[in-house]
mmCIF file of C-alpha atoms and ligand atoms in Angstrom:
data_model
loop_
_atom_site.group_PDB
_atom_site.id
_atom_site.type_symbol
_atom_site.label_atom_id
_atom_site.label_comp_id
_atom_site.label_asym_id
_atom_site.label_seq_id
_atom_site.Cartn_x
_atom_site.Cartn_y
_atom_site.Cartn_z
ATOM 1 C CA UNK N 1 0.000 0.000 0.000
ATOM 2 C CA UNK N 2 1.254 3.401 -0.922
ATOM 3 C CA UNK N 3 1.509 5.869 2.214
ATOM 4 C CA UNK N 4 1.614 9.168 1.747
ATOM 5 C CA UNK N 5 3.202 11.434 5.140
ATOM 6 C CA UNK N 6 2.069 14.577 6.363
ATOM 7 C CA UNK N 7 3.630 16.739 8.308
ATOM 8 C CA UNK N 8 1.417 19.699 9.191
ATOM 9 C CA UNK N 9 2.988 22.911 11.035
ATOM 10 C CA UNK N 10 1.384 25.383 13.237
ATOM 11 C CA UNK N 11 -1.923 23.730 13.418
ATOM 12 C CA UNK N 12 -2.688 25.262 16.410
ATOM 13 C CA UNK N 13 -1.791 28.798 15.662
ATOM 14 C CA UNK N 14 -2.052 29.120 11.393
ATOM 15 C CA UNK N 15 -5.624 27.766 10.415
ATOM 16 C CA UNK N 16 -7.577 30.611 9.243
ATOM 17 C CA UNK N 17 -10.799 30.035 7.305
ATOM 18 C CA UNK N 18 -10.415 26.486 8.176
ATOM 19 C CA UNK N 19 -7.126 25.903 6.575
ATOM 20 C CA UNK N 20 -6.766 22.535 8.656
ATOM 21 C CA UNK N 21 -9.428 21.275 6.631
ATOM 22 C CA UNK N 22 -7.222 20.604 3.944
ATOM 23 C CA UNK N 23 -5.507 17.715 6.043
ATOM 24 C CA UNK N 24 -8.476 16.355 6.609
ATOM 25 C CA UNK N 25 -9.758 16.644 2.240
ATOM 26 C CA UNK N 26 -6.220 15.099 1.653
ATOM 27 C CA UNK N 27 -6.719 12.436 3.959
ATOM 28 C CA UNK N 28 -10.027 11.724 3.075
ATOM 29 C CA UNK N 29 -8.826 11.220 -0.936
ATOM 30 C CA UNK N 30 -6.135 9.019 0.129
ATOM 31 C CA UNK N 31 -8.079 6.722 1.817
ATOM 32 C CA UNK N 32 -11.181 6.668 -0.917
ATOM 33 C CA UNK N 33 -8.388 5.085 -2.693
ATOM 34 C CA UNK N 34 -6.750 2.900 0.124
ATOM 35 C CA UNK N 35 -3.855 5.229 0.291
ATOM 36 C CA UNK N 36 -2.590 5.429 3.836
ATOM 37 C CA UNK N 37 -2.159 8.974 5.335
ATOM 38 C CA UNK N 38 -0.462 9.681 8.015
ATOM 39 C CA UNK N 39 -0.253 13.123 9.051
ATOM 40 C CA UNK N 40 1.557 14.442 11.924
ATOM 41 C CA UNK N 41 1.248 18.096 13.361
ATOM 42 C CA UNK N 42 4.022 20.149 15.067
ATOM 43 C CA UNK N 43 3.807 22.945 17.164
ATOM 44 C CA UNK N 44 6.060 25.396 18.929
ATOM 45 C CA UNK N 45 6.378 22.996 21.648
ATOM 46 C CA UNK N 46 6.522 19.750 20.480
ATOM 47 C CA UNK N 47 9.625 17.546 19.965
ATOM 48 C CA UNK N 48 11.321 18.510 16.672
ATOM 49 C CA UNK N 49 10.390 16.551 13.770
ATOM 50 C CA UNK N 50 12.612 15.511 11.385
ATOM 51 C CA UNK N 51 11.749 16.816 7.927
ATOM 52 C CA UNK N 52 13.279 14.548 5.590
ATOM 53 C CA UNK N 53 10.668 11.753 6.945
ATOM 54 C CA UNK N 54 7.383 13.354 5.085
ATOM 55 C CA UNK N 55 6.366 13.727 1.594
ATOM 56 C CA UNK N 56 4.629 16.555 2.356
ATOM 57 C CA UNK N 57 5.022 19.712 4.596
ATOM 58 C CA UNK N 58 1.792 22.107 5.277
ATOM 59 C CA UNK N 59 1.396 25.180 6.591
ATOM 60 C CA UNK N 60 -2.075 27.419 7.033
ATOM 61 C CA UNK N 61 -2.818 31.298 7.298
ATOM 62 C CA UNK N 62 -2.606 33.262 10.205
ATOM 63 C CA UNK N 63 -3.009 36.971 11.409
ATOM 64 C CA UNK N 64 -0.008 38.893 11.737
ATOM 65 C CA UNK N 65 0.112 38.240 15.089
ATOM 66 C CA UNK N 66 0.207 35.022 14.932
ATOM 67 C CA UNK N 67 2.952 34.981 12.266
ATOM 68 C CA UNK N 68 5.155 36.978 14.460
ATOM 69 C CA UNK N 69 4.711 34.464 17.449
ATOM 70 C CA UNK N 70 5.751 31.400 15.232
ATOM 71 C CA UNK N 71 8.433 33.359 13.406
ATOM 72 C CA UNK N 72 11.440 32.793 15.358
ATOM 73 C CA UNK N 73 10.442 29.200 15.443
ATOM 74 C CA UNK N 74 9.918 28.154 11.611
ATOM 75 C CA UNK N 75 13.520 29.988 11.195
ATOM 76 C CA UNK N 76 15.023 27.295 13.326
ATOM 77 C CA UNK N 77 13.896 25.406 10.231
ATOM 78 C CA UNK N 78 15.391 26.699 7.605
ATOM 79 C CA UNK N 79 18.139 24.719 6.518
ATOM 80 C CA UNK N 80 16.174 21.700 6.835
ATOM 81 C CA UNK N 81 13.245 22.810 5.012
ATOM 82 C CA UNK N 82 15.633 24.479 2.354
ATOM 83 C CA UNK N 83 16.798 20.307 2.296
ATOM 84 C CA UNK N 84 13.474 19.042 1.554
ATOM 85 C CA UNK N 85 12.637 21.367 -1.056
ATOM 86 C CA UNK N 86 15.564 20.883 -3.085
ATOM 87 C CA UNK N 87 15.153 16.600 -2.017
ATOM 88 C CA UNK N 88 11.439 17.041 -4.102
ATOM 89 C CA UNK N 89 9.540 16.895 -0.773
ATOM 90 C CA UNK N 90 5.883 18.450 -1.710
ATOM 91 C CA UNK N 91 5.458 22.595 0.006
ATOM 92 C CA UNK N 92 1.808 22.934 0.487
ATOM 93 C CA UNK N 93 1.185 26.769 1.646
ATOM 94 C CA UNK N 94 -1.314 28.904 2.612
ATOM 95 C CA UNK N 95 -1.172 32.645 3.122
ATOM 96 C CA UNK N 96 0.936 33.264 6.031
ATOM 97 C CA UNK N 97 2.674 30.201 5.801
ATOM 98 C CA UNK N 98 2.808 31.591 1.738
ATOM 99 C CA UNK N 99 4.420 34.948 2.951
ATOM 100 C CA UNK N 100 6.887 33.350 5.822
ATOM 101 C CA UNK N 101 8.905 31.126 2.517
ATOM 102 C CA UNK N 102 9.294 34.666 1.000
ATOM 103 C CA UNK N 103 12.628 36.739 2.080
ATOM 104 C CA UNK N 104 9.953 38.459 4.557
ATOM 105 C CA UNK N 105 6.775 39.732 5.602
ATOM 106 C CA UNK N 106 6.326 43.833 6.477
ATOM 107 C CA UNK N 107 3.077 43.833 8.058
ATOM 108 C CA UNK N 108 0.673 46.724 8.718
ATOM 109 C CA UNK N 109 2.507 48.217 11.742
ATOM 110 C CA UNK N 110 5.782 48.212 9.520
ATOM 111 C CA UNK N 111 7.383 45.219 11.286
ATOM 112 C CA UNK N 112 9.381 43.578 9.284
ATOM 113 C CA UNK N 113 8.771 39.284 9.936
ATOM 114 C CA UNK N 114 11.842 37.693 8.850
ATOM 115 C CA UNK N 115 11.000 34.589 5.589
ATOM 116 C CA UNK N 116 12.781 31.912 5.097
ATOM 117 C CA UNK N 117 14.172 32.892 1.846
ATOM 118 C CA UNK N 118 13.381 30.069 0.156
ATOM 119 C CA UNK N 119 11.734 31.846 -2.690
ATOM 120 C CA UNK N 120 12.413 35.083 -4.155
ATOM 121 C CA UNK N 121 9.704 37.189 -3.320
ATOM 122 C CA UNK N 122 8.429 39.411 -0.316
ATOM 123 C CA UNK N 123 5.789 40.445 1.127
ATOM 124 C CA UNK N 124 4.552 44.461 2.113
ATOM 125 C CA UNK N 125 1.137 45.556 4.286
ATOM 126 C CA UNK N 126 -0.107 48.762 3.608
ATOM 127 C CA UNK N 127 -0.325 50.101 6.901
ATOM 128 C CA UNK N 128 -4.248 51.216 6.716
ATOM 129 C CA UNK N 129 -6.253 47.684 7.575
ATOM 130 C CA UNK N 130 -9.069 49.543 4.922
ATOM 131 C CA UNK N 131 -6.668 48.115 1.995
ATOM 132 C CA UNK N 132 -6.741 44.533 2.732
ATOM 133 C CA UNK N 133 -7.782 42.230 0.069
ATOM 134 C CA UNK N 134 -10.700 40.001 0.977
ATOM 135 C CA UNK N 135 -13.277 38.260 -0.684
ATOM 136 C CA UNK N 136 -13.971 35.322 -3.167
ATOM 137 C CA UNK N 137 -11.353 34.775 -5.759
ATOM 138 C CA UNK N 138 -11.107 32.736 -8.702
ATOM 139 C CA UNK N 139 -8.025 31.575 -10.582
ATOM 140 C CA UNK N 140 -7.088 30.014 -13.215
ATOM 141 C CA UNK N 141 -3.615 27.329 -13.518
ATOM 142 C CA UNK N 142 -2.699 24.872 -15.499
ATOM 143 C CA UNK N 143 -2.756 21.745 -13.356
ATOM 144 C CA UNK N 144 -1.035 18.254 -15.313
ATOM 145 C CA UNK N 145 -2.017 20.148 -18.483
ATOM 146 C CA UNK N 146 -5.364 21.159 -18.108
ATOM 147 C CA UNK N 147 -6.804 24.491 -17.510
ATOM 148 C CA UNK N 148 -8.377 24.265 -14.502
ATOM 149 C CA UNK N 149 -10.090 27.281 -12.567
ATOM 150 C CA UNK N 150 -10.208 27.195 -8.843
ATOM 151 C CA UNK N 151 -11.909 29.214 -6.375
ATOM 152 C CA UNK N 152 -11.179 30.305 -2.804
ATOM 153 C CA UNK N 153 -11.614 32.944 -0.363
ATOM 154 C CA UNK N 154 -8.988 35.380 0.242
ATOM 155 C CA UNK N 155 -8.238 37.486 3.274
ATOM 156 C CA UNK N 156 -4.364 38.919 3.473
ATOM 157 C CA UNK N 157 -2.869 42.826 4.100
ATOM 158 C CA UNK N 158 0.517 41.427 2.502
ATOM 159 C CA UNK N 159 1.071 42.408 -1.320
ATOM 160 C CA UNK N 160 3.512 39.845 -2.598
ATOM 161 C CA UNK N 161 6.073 41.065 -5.199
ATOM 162 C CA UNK N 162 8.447 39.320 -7.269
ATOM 163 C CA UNK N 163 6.860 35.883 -7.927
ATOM 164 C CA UNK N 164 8.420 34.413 -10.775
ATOM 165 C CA UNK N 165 6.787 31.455 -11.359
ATOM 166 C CA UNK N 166 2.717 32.330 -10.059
ATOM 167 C CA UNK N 167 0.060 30.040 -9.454
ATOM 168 C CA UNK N 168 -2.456 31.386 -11.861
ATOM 169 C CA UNK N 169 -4.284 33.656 -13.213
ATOM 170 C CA UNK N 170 -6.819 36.045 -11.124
ATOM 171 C CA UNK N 171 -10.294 36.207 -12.901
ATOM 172 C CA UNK N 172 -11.825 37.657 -10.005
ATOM 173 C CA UNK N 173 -10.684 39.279 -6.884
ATOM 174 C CA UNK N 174 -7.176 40.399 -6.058
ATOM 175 C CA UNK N 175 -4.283 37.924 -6.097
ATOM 176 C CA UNK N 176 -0.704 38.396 -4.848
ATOM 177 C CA UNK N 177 -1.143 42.200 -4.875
ATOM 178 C CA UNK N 178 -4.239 44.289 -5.269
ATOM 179 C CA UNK N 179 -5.699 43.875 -8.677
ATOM 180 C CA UNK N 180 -2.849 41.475 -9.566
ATOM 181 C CA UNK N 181 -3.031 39.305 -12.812
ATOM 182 C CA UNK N 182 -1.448 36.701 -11.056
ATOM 183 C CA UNK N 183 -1.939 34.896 -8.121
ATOM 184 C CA UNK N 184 0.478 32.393 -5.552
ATOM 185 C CA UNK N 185 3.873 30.733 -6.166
ATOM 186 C CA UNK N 186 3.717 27.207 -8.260
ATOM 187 C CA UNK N 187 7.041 24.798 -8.667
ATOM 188 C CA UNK N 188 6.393 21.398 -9.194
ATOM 189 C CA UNK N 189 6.896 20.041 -6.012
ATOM 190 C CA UNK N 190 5.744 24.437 -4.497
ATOM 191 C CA UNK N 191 1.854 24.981 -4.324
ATOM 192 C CA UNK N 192 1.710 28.543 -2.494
ATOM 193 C CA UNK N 193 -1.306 30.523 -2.605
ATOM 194 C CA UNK N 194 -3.679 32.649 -0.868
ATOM 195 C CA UNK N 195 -6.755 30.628 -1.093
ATOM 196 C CA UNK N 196 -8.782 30.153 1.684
ATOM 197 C CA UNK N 197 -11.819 28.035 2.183
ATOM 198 C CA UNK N 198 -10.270 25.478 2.883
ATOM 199 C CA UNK N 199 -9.045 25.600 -0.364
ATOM 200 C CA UNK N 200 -8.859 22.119 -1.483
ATOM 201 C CA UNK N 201 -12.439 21.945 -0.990
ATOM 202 C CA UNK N 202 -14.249 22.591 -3.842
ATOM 203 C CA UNK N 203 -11.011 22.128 -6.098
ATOM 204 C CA UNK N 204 -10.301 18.019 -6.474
ATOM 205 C CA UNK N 205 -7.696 18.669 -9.102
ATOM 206 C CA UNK N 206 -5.391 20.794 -6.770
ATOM 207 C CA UNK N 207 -5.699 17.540 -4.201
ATOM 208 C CA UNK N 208 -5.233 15.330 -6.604
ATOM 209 C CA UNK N 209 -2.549 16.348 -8.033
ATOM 210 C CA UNK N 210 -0.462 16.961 -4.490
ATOM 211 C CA UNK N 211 -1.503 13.313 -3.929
ATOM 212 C CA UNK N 212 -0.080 12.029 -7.245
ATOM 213 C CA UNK N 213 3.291 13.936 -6.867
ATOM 214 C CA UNK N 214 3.576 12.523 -3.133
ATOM 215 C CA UNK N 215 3.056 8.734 -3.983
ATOM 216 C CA UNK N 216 4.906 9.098 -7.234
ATOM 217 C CA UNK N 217 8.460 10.609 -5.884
ATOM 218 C CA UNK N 218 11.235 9.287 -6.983
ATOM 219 C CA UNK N 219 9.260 6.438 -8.922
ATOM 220 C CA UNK N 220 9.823 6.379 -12.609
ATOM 221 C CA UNK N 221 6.650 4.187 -13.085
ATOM 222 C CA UNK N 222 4.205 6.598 -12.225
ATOM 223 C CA UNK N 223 1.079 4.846 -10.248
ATOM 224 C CA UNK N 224 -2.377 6.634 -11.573
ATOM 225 C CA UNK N 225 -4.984 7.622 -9.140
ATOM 226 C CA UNK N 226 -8.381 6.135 -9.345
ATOM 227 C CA UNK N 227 -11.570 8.768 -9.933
ATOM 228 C CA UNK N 228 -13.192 9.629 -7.066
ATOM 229 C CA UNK N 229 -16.825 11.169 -7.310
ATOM 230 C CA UNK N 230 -16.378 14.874 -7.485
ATOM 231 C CA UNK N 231 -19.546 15.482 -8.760
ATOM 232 C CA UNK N 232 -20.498 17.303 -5.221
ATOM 233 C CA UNK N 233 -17.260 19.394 -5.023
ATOM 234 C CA UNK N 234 -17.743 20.794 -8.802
ATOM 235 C CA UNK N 235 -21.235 21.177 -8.587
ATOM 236 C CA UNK N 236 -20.214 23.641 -5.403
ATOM 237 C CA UNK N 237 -17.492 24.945 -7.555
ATOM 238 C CA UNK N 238 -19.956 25.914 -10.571
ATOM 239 C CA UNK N 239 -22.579 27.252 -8.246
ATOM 240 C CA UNK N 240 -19.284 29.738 -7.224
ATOM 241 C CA UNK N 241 -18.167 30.724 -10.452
ATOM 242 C CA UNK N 242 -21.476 31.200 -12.045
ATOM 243 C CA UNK N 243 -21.823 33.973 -8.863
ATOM 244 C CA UNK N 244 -17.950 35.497 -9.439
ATOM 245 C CA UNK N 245 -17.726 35.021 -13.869
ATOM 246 C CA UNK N 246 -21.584 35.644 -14.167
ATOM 247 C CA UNK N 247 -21.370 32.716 -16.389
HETATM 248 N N1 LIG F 301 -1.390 38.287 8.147
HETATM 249 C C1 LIG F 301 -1.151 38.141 6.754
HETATM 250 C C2 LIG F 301 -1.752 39.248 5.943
HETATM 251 O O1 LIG F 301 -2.652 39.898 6.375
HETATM 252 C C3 LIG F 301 -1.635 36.777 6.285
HETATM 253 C C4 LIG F 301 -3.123 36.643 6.348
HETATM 254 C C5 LIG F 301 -3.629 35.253 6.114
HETATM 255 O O2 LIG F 301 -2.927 34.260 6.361
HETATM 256 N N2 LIG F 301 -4.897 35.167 5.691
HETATM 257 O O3 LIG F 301 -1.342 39.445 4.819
#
């Protein structure tokens, strides 16, 4: 049986909008499939975890408060998450977690949060609150070469800048910066966006594919995933962008 491992950070202090519900849609499409999941969660205190063990590493939103608390923690991680990005190991990110792989986050008091570098890009609040971007988003990527559009909910002060490779395309609401084109950071092994809702919810192709790059790693015969019965999750998803597109 293929296993797929989970390790998912900050549970307790970056799950905005639900984020940890992600976890549980992964988890839930592994075992539809009899695909073992095992997903372990870390927090500040807990024993350090060893990062080379997991296929995939996840981390949620959080308020800027929140993101300064964990801050000097994550750094402590650097090196070895910098080591399981470049060993294929799977980034899933959401919003704060998003911003804290950047080279840093200024937030809206003009605190500057220091990233992990990882990734090129940065992060800058406007300092009124009144310029945050929030509300239903739609994107669209190119997922195992399909077009695929996926919605979320998005909720962040932080205007990310130099993203070379983005997730997709905005089609409605704001992306990495107000009334950006373009929205997250995408490698193949990098999904960082800021798509709440949980985000995987109502977009199976996202899971699936995180699913299909975990179990496949390092294989050269690739092992397909069976269909599951999305009908439910796209019906949700049409009923959303025939609200945002007008379709
Ligand atoms: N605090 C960050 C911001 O406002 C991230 C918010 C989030 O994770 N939703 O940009």
């Amino acid at each position: 049986m293929s296993t797929v491992k989970i390790l998912h950070m900050y549970a307790d202090m970056l799950d905005l909008y639900g984020d940890s519900g992600n976890m549980e849609i992964l988890s839930y499409r592994c075992r539809m499939r009899g695909i073992d999941c095992i997903i372990d969660k870390y927090s500040i205190d807990s024993e350090k975890p060893d990062l080379s063990q997991y296929d995939l590493i996840y981390i949620g939103g959080g308020a800027d408060l929140e993101q300064q608390h964990i801050s000097e923690d994550l750094l402590t991680f650097r090196d070895q998450l910098k080591a399981a990005h470049e060993a294929g190991t799977f980034l899933f990110l959401i919003c704060g977690g998003y911003q804290l792989m950047g080279k840093f986050y200024r937030d809206a008091d003009g605190n500057d949060i220091p990233g992990l570098g990882l990734f090129d890009y940065y992060t800058v609040a406007p300092n009124s609150r009144r310029k945050r971007c929030i509300g239903n988003i739609v994107i669209r990527t190119e997922i195992t070469g399909k077009q695929v559009e996926v919605v979320g909910f998005e909720n962040h002060g932080g205007q990310t800048h130099d993203v070379r490779t983005p997730l997709g395309s905005v089609l409605c609401g704001n992306g990495n910066c107000k009334n950006s084109p373009s929205e997250g950071y995408f490698e193949k092994n990098v999904i960082a966006t800021y798509l709440h809702g949980p985000m995987l919810a109502k977009n199976p192709e996202i899971s699936d594919y995180i699913i299909s790059y975990c179990i496949n790693r390092g294989q050269s015969d690739r092992v397909g995933l069976k269909p599951l019965d999305d009908s439910l999750e796209l019906a949700c998803r049409e009923v959303m962008l025939g609200r945002l597109l007008k379709k």
